[in-house]
């Protein structure tokens, strides 16, 4: 199963925050709070995950890194994700499914007005 988390920050900002945490410059609580504050959507909805992987395969991810064999970090423009995320969140909520774990609705709505904003996308292979 492929899970995803999408953050309202560039991939460089995401990796810098992780670096600060690894160097113990910020506390685990600060790190978790910052990620929670910037979370747009997370879950394991297969349609959304397949869409994100499709963007990566088409070369539409601006940046890609693989910190380990199970995780991929992508930088993807908001314009490519906003419509699909909104559609999937609405569908999952209307059918009361648990495929979308968390949604930052104000941030999701904000993406429509920021089409060029890069979003950090974390894909993780889970068993």
XYZ file of C-alpha atoms in Angstrom:
127
model
C 0.000 0.000 0.000
C 1.231 3.478 -0.871
C 0.494 6.304 1.569
C 0.994 9.995 0.897
C 1.325 13.253 2.766
C 1.171 16.590 0.989
C 2.524 19.707 2.669
C 2.071 23.390 1.861
C 5.808 24.020 1.607
C 8.427 23.504 -1.033
C 10.406 20.300 -1.057
C 13.510 22.297 -0.101
C 11.671 23.707 2.943
C 10.480 20.209 3.889
C 13.986 18.763 3.656
C 15.459 21.738 5.569
C 12.955 21.176 8.388
C 13.896 17.495 8.484
C 17.567 18.466 8.580
C 16.980 20.763 11.546
C 15.231 17.922 13.335
C 18.027 15.424 12.558
C 20.648 17.895 13.817
C 18.531 18.369 16.968
C 18.180 22.092 16.294
C 14.430 21.798 16.861
C 12.501 19.527 19.195
C 10.391 16.604 17.998
C 7.308 18.510 19.146
C 8.241 21.580 17.084
C 8.914 19.354 14.048
C 5.558 17.562 14.375
C 3.677 20.812 14.976
C 5.189 22.448 11.887
C 4.296 19.465 9.691
C 0.765 19.370 11.123
C 0.345 23.118 10.524
C 1.350 22.756 6.872
C -0.428 19.475 6.091
C -2.798 19.746 3.115
C -3.861 16.096 2.803
C -2.603 12.717 3.971
C -3.905 9.219 3.513
C -3.720 6.065 1.485
C -6.447 6.639 -1.110
C -5.308 4.533 -4.067
C -6.755 6.888 -6.720
C -4.821 9.829 -5.318
C -1.623 7.800 -4.913
C -1.870 6.511 -8.496
C -2.443 10.051 -9.751
C 0.678 11.295 -7.932
C 2.774 8.393 -9.252
C 1.434 9.152 -12.748
C 2.598 12.772 -12.424
C 6.029 11.534 -11.383
C 6.243 9.105 -14.317
C 5.196 11.862 -16.739
C 8.037 14.026 -15.456
C 5.693 16.592 -13.938
C 7.339 16.531 -10.520
C 9.754 19.457 -10.293
C 12.061 17.696 -7.869
C 12.433 14.110 -6.749
C 14.547 12.530 -4.032
C 14.588 9.091 -2.418
C 15.885 9.155 1.164
C 15.425 5.371 1.473
C 14.026 2.480 -0.632
C 10.485 2.912 0.750
C 10.087 6.678 0.573
C 9.993 9.189 -2.281
C 9.907 12.963 -1.877
C 8.419 14.996 -4.728
C 7.965 18.680 -5.398
C 4.760 19.139 -7.431
C 2.983 22.353 -8.456
C -0.329 23.052 -6.709
C -2.110 23.443 -10.062
C -1.481 19.763 -10.813
C -2.823 18.570 -7.459
C -5.616 20.917 -6.405
C -8.431 19.535 -8.567
C -7.644 15.876 -7.915
C -7.226 16.400 -4.174
C -10.483 18.320 -3.896
C -12.326 15.648 -5.900
C -10.914 12.758 -3.843
C -11.479 14.452 -0.463
C -15.110 15.186 -1.390
C -15.663 11.612 -2.614
C -14.041 9.986 0.410
C -15.952 12.217 2.837
C -19.305 11.658 1.094
C -18.877 7.883 1.309
C -17.463 7.988 4.861
C -14.300 6.138 3.861
C -11.094 6.314 5.885
C -8.764 6.528 2.874
C -7.998 10.173 3.561
C -6.670 10.484 7.104
C -6.290 14.223 7.512
C -7.250 17.285 5.501
C -6.198 20.874 6.092
C -9.276 22.352 4.389
C -8.158 26.007 4.525
C -4.850 25.048 2.888
C -6.604 22.888 0.293
C -8.847 25.813 -0.701
C -5.852 28.156 -0.773
C -4.187 26.053 -3.501
C -6.644 27.301 -6.118
C -5.176 30.787 -5.825
C -1.556 29.556 -5.780
C -1.184 27.362 -8.890
C 2.605 27.832 -9.083
C 3.207 27.003 -5.401
C 5.358 23.889 -5.098
C 4.011 21.352 -2.625
C 6.130 18.759 -0.845
C 4.704 15.286 -1.463
C 5.903 12.312 0.568
C 5.075 8.844 -0.798
C 5.731 5.868 1.470
C 5.434 2.146 0.711
C 3.635 0.493 3.623
C 2.784 -3.145 4.250
